[in-house]
XYZ file of N, CA and C in Angstrom:
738
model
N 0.833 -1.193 0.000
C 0.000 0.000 0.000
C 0.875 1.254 0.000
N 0.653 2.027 -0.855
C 1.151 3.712 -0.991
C 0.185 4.870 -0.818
N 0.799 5.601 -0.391
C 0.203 6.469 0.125
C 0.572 7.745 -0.407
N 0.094 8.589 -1.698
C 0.223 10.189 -2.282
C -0.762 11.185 -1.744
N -0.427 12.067 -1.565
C -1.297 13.271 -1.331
C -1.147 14.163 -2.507
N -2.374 15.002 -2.476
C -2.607 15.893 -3.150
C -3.064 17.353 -2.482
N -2.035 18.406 -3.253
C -2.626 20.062 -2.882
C -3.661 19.991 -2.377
N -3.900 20.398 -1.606
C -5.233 21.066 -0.851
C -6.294 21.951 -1.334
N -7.149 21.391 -1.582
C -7.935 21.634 -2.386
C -7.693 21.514 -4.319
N -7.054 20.967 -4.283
C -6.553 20.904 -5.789
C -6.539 19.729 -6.617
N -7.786 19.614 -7.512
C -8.489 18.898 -8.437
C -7.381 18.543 -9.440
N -6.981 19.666 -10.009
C -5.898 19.342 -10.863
C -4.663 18.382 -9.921
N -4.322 18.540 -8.858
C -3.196 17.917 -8.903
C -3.585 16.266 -8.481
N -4.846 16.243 -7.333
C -5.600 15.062 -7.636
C -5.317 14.058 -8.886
N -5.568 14.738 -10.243
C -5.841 14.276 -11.303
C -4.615 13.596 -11.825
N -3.471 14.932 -11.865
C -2.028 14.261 -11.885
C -1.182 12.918 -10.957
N -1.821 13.139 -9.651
C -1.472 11.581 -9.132
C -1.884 10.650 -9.483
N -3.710 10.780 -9.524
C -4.371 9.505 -10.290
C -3.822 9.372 -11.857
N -3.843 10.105 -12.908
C -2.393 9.842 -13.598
C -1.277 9.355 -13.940
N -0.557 9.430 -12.291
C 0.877 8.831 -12.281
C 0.542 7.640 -11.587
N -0.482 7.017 -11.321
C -0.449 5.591 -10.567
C -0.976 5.159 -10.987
N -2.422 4.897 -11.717
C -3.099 4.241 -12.788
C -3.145 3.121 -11.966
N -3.233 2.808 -10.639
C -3.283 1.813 -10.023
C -4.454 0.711 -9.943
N -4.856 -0.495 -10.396
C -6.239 -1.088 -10.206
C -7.462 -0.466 -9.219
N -6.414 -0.769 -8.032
C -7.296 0.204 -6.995
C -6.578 1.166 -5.876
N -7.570 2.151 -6.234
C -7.012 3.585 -5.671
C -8.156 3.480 -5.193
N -8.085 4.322 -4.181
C -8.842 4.948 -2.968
C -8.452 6.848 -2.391
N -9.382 7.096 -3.015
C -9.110 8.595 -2.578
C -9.791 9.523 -1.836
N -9.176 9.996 -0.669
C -10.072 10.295 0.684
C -9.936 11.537 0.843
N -11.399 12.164 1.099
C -11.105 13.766 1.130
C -11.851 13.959 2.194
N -12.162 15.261 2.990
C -12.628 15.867 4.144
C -14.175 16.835 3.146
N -15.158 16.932 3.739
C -16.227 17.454 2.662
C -16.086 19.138 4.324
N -16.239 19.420 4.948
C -16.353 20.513 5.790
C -14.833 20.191 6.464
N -14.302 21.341 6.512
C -12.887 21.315 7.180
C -12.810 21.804 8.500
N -12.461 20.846 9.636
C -12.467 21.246 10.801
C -12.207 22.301 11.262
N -10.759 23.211 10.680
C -10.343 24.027 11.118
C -10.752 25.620 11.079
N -11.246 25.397 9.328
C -11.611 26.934 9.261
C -13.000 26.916 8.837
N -13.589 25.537 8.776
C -15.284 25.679 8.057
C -15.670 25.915 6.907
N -14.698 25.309 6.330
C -15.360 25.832 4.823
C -15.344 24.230 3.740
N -15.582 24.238 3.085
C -15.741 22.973 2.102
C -14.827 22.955 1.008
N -14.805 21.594 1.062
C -14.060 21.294 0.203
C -14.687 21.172 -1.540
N -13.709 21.286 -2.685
C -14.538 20.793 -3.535
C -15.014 19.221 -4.152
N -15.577 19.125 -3.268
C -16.150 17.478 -3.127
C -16.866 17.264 -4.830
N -17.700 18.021 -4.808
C -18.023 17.529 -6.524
C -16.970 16.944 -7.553
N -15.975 17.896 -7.479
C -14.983 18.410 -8.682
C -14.072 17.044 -7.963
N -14.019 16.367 -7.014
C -13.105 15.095 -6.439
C -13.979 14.244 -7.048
N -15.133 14.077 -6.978
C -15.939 12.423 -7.157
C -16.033 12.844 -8.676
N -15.820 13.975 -9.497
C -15.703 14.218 -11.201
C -14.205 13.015 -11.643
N -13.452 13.368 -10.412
C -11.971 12.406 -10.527
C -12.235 10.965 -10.673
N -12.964 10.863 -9.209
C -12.886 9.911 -8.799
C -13.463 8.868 -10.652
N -14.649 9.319 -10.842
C -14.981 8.626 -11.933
C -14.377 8.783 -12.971
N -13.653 9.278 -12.928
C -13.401 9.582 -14.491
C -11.843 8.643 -14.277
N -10.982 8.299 -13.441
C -10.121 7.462 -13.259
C -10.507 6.231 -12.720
N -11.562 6.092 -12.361
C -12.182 4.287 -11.643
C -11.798 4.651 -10.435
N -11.602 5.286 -9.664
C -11.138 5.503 -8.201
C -12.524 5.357 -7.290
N -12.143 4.712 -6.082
C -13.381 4.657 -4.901
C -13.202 5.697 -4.287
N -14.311 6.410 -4.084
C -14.349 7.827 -3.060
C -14.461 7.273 -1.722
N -13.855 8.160 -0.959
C -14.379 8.006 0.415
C -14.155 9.396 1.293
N -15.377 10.028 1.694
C -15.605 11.200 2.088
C -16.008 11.391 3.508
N -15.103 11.708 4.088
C -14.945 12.283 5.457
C -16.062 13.335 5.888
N -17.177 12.962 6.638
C -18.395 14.236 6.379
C -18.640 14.098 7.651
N -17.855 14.205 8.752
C -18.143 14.315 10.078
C -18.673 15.573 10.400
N -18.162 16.822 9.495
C -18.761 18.172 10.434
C -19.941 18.162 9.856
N -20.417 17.943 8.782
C -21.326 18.422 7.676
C -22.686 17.437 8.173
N -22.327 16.199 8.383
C -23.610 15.169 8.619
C -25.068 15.556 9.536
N -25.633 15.055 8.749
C -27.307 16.317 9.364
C -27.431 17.615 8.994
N -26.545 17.939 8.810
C -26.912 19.378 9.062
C -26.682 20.201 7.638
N -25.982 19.860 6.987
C -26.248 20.293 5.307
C -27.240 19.097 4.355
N -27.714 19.414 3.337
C -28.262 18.522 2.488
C -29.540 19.210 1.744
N -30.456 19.417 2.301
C -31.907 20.178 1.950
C -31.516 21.271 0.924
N -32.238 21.765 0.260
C -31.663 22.628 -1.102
C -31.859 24.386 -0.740
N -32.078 24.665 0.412
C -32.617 25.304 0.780
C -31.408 25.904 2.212
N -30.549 25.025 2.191
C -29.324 25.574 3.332
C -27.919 25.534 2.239
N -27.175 26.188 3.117
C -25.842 26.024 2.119
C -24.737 24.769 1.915
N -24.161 24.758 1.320
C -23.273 23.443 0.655
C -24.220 22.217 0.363
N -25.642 22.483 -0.580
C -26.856 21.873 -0.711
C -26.262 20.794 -1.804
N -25.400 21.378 -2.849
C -24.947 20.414 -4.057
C -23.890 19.589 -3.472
N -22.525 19.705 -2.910
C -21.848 18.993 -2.240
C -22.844 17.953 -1.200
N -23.776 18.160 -0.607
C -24.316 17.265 0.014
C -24.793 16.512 -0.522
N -25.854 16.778 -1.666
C -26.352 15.847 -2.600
C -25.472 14.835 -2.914
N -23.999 15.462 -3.844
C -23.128 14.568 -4.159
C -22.282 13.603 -3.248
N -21.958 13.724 -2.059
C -21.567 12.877 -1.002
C -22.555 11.794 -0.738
N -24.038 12.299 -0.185
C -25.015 11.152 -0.801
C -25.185 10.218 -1.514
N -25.087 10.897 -2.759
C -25.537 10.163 -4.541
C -24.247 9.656 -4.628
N -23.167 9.864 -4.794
C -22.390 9.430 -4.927
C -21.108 9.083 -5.026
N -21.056 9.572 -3.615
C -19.754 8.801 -2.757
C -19.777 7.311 -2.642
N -18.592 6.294 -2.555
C -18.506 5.449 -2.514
C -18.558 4.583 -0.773
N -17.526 5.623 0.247
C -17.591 5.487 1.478
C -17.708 6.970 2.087
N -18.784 6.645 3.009
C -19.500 8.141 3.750
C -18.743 7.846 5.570
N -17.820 8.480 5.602
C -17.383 8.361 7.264
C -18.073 9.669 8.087
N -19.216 9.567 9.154
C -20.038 10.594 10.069
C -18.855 10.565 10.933
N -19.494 11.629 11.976
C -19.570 11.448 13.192
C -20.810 11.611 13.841
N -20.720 10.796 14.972
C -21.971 11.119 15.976
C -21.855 11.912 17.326
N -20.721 13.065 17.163
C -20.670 13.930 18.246
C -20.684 15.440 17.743
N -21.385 15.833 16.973
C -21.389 16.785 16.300
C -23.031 16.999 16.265
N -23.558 16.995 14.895
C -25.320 17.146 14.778
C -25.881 16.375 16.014
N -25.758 14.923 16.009
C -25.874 14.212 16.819
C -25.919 14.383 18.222
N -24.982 14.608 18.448
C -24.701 15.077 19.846
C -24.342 13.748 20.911
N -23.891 12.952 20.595
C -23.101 11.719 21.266
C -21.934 11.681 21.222
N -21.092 10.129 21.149
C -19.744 9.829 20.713
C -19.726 8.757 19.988
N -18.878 8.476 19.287
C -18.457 7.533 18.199
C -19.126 8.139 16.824
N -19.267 7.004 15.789
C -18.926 7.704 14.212
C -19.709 6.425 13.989
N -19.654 6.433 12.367
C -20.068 5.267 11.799
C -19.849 5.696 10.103
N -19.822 4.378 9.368
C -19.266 4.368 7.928
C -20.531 3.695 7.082
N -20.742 4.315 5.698
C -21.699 4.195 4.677
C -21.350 3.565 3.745
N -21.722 2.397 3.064
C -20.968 1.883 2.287
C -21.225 0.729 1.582
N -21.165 -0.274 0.604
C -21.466 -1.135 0.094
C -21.023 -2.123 1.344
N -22.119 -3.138 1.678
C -22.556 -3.980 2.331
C -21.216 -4.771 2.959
N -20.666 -5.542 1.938
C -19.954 -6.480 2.274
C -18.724 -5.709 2.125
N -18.412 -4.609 2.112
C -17.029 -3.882 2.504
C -17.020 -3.450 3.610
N -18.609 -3.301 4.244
C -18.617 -2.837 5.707
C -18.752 -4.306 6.274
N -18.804 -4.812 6.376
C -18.781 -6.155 7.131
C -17.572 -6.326 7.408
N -16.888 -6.443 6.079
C -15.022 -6.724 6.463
C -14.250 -5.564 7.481
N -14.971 -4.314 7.055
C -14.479 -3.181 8.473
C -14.718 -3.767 9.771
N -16.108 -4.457 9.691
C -16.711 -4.702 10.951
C -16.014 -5.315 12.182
N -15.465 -6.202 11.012
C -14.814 -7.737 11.258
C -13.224 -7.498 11.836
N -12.502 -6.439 10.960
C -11.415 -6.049 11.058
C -10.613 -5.193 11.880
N -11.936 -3.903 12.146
C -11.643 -2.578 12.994
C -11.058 -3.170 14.368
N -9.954 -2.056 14.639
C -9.744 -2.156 15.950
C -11.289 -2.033 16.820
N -11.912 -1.412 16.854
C -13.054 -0.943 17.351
C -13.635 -2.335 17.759
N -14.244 -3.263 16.761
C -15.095 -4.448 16.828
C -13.309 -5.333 17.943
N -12.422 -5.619 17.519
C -11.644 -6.489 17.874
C -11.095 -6.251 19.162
N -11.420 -4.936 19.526
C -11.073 -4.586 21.140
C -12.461 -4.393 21.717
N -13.711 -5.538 21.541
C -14.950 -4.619 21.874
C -14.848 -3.530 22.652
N -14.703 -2.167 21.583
C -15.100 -0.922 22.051
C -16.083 0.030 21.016
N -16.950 -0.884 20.391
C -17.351 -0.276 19.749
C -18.782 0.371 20.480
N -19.827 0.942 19.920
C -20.813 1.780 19.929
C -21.648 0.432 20.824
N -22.064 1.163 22.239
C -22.998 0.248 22.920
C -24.489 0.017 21.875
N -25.461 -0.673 22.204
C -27.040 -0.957 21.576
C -27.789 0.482 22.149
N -27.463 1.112 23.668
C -28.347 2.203 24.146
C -27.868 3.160 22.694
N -26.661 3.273 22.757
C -25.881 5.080 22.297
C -26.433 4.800 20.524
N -26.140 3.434 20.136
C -26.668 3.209 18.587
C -28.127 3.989 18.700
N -29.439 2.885 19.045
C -30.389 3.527 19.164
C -31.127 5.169 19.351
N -30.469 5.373 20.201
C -30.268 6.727 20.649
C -30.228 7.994 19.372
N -28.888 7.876 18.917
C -28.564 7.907 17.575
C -29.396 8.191 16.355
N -29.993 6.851 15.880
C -30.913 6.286 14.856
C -32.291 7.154 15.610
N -32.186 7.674 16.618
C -33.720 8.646 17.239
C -33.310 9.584 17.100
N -32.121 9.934 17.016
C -32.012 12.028 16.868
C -31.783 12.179 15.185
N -31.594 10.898 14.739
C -31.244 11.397 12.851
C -32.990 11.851 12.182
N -33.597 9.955 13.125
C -34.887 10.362 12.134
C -35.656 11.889 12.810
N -35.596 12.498 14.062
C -36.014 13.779 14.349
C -35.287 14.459 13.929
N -33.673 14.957 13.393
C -33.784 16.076 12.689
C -34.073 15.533 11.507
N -34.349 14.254 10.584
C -34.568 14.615 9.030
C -36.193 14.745 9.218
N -36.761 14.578 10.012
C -38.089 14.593 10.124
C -38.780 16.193 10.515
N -38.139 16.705 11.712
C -38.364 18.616 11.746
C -36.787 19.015 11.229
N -37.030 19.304 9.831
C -36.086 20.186 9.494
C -35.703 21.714 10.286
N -36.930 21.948 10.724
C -36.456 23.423 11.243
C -35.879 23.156 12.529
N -35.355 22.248 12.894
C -35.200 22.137 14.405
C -32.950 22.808 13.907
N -32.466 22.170 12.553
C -31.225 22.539 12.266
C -31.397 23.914 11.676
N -32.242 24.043 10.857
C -32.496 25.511 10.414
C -32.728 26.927 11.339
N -32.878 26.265 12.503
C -32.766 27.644 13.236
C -31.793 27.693 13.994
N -31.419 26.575 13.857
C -29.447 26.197 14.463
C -29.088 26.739 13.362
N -28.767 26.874 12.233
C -27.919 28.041 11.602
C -28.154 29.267 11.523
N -29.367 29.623 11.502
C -29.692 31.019 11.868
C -29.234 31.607 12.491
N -29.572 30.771 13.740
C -28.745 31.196 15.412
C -27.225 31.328 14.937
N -26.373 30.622 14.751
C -25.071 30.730 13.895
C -24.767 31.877 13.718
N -25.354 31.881 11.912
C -25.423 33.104 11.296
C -25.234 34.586 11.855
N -26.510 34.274 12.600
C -26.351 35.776 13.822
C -25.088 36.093 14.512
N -24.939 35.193 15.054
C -23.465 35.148 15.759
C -22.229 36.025 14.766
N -22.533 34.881 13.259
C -21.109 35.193 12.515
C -21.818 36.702 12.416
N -22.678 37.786 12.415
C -22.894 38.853 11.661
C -22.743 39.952 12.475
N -22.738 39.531 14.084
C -22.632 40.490 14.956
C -21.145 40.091 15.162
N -20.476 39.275 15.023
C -18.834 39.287 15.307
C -18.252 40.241 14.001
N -18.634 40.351 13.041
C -18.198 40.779 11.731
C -18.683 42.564 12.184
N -19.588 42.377 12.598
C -20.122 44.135 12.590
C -19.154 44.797 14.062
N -18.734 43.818 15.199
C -17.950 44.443 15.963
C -16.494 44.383 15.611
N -16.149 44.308 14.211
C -14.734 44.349 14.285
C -14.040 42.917 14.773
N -14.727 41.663 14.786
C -13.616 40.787 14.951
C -14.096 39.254 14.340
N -13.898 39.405 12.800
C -14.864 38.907 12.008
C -14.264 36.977 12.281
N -15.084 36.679 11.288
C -14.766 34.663 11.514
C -14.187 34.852 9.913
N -13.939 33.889 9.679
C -12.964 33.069 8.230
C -14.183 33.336 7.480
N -14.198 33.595 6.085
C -15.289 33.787 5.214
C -15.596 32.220 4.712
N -17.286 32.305 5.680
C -17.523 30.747 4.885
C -19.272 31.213 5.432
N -19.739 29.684 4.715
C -21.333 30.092 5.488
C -21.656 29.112 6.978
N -20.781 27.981 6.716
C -21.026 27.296 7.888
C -21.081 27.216 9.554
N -21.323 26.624 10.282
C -21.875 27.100 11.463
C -20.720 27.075 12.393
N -19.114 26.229 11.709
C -18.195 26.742 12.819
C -17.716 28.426 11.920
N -17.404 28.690 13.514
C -16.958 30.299 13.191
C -15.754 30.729 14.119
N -14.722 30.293 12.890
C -12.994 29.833 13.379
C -12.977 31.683 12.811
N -11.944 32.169 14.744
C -11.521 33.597 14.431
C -10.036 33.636 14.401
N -10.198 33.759 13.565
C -7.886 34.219 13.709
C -7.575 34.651 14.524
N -6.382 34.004 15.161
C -5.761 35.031 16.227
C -4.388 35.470 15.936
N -3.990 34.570 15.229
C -2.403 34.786 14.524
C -1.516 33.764 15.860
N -0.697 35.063 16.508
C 0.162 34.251 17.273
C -0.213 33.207 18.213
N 0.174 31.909 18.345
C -0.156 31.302 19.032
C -0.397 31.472 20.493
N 1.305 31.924 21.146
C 1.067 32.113 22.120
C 0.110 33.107 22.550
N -0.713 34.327 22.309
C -1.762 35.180 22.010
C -3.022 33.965 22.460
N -3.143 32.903 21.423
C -4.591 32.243 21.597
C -4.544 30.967 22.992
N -3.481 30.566 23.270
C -2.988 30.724 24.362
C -3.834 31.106 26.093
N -3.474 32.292 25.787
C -3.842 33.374 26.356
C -4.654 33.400 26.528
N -5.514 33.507 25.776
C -7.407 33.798 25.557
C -8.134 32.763 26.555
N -7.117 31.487 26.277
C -8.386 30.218 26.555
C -8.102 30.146 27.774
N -6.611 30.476 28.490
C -6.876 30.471 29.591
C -7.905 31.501 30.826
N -7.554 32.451 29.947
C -8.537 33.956 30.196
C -10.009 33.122 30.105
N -10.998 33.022 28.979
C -11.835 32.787 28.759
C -12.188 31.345 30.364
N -11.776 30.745 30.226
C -11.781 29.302 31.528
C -12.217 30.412 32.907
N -11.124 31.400 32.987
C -11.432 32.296 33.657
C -12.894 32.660 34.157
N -12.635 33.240 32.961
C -14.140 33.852 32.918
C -15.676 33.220 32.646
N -15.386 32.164 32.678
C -16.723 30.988 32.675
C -17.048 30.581 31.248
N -15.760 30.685 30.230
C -16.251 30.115 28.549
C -15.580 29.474 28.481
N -16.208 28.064 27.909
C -15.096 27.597 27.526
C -14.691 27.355 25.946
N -13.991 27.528 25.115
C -13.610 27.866 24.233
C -12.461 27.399 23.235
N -12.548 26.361 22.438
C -11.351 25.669 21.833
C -10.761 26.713 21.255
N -9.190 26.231 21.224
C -8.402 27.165 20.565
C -7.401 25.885 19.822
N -7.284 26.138 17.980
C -6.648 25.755 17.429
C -5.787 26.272 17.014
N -4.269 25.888 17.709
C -3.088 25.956 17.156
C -1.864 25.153 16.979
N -0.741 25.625 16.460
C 0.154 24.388 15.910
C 0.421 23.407 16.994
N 0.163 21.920 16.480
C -0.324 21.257 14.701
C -1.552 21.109 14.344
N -2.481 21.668 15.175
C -3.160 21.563 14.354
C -3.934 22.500 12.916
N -3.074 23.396 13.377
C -2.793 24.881 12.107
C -0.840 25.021 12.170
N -1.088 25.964 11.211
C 0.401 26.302 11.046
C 0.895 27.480 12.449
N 2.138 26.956 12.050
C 2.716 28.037 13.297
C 2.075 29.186 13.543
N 1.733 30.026 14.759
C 1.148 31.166 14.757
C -0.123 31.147 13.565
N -0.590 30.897 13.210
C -1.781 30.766 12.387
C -2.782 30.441 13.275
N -3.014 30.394 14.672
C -3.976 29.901 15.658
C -5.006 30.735 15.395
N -6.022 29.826 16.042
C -7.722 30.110 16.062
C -8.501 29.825 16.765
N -9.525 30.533 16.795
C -10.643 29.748 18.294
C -11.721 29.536 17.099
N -11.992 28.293 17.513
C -12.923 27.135 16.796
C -14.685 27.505 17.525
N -15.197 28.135 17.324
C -16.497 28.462 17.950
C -17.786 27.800 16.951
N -18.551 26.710 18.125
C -19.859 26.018 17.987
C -20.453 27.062 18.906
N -21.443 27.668 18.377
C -22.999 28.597 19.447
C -24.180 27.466 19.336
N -24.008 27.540 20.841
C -24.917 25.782 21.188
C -26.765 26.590 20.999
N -27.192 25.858 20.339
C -28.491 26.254 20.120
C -29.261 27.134 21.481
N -28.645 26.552 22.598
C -29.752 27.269 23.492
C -28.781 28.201 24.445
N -27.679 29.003 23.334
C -27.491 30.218 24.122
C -28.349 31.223 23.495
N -28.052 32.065 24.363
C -29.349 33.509 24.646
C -28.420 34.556 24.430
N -29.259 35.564 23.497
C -28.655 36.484 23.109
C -27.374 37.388 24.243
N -27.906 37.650 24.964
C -27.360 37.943 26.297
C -26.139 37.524 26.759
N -25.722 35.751 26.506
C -24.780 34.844 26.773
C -23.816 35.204 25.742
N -24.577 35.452 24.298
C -23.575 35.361 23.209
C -23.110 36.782 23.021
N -24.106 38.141 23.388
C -23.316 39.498 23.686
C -21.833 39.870 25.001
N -22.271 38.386 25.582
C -21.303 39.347 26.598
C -19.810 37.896 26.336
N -19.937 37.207 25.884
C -18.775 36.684 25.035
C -17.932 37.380 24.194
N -19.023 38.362 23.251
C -18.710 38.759 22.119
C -17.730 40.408 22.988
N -18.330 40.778 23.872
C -17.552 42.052 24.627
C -16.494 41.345 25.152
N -16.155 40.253 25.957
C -14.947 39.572 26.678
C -13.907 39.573 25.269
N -14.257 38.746 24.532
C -13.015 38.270 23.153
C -12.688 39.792 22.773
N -13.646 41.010 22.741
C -13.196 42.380 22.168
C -12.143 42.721 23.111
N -12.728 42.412 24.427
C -11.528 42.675 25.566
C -9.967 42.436 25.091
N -9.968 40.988 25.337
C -9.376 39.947 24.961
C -8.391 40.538 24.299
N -8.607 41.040 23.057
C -7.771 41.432 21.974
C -7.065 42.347 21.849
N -8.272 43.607 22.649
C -7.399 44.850 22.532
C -6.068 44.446 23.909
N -6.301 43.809 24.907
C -5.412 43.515 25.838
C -4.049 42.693 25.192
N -3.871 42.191 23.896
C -3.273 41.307 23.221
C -2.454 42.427 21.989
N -3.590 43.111 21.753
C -3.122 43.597 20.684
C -2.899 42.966 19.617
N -4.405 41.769 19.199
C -4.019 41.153 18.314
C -5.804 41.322 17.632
């Protein structure tokens, strides 16, 4: 087994590896929502590859699952196509969901051999019968009240529009994480211990999991904060900054 990568975000160079390996079977794995800064990948323009070289897709849609798809929210065509036709669909179930563990989509008897194979099944640690069930009850209620996610992005939205109007905007995307630059690391640092402080708690991504000084605070607005909760966050991080000078 070999292992090539391709540019980030880059179809063309995709194309040039599948190209240079012409291999029986290739397998090519992409991320459809990117953890770090929220924005999407071009998942269409990958599974255009994928077919057009015989390659099996397999699409990483942990942030995105539930919560994009309907034609009527954003990244509506990428969802379709991860659907229609992706080959392997990897969730998570601690995200829309709101549990732990994941689960994989896939032609039958390729998931069996995962089944069979995964560390997961072979160390029984996989997904208890309560947390499965559980699960399979919060998918069919959100595909069943759509508006129950639709006003979870709204709520979002708001967030990203009043951070943008006070001067301390998120990464340009539409999705519901709303990753703010901070630049220097040690700076974001700073914040989260501040923020702990002050009763938020608040991921902060920096190197490795971004580039040096390229750090960020990774912000989910949990459906049932109140305007109130999310104004006086939004005054602390203004704090925050001018005290940083960043």
């Amino acid at each position: 087994r070999r292992v090539h990568a391709f540019r980030h975000n880059d179809v063309a160079d995709l194309a040039r590896v599948l190209e240079r390996r012409r291999a029986p079977k290739t397998v090519v794995i992409a991320e459809s929502l990117y953890s770090a800064d929220g924005t999407m990948g071009p998942i269409v323009e990958i599974l255009d590859e994928c077919d057009r070289y015989g390659a099996v897709s397999m699409i990483d849609d942990a942030n995105g699952f539930m919560v994009y798809g309907p034609e009527h929210r954003p990244y509506a065509r990428e969802a379709a196509a991860i659907r229609e036709r992706a080959d392997f669909v990897m969730v998570s179930l601690s995200k829309a969901i709101g549990l732990e563990g994941g689960a994989i989509a896939g032609p039958a008897s390729a998931v069996d051999a995962f089944e069979l194979l995964s560390g997961t099944s072979m160390f029984t640690a996989a997904i208890q019968p309560p947390t499965a069930y559980t699960a399979e009850r919060t998918i069919d209620v959100l595909a069943g009240k759509p508006e129950i996610v639709d006003d979870y992005l709204a709520h979002a939205a708001r967030l990203r529009r009043q951070m943008h109007e006070a001067g301390t905007p998120t990464l340009p995307t539409e999705s519901y994480m709303l990753s703010v630059p901070i630049g220097k690391d040690a700076a974001a640092l700073q914040m989260r211990e501040w923020f702990v402080e002050d009763g938020y708690l608040v991921p902060v991504f920096s190197y490795p999991a971004v580039s040096r000084n390229q750090a960020l605070l990774r912000l989910f607005p949990h459906a049932g904060h109140t305007e109130e909760q999310m104004d006086g966050f939004l005054r602390t991080l203004l704090g925050y900054r001018r005290r940083l000078g960043v």
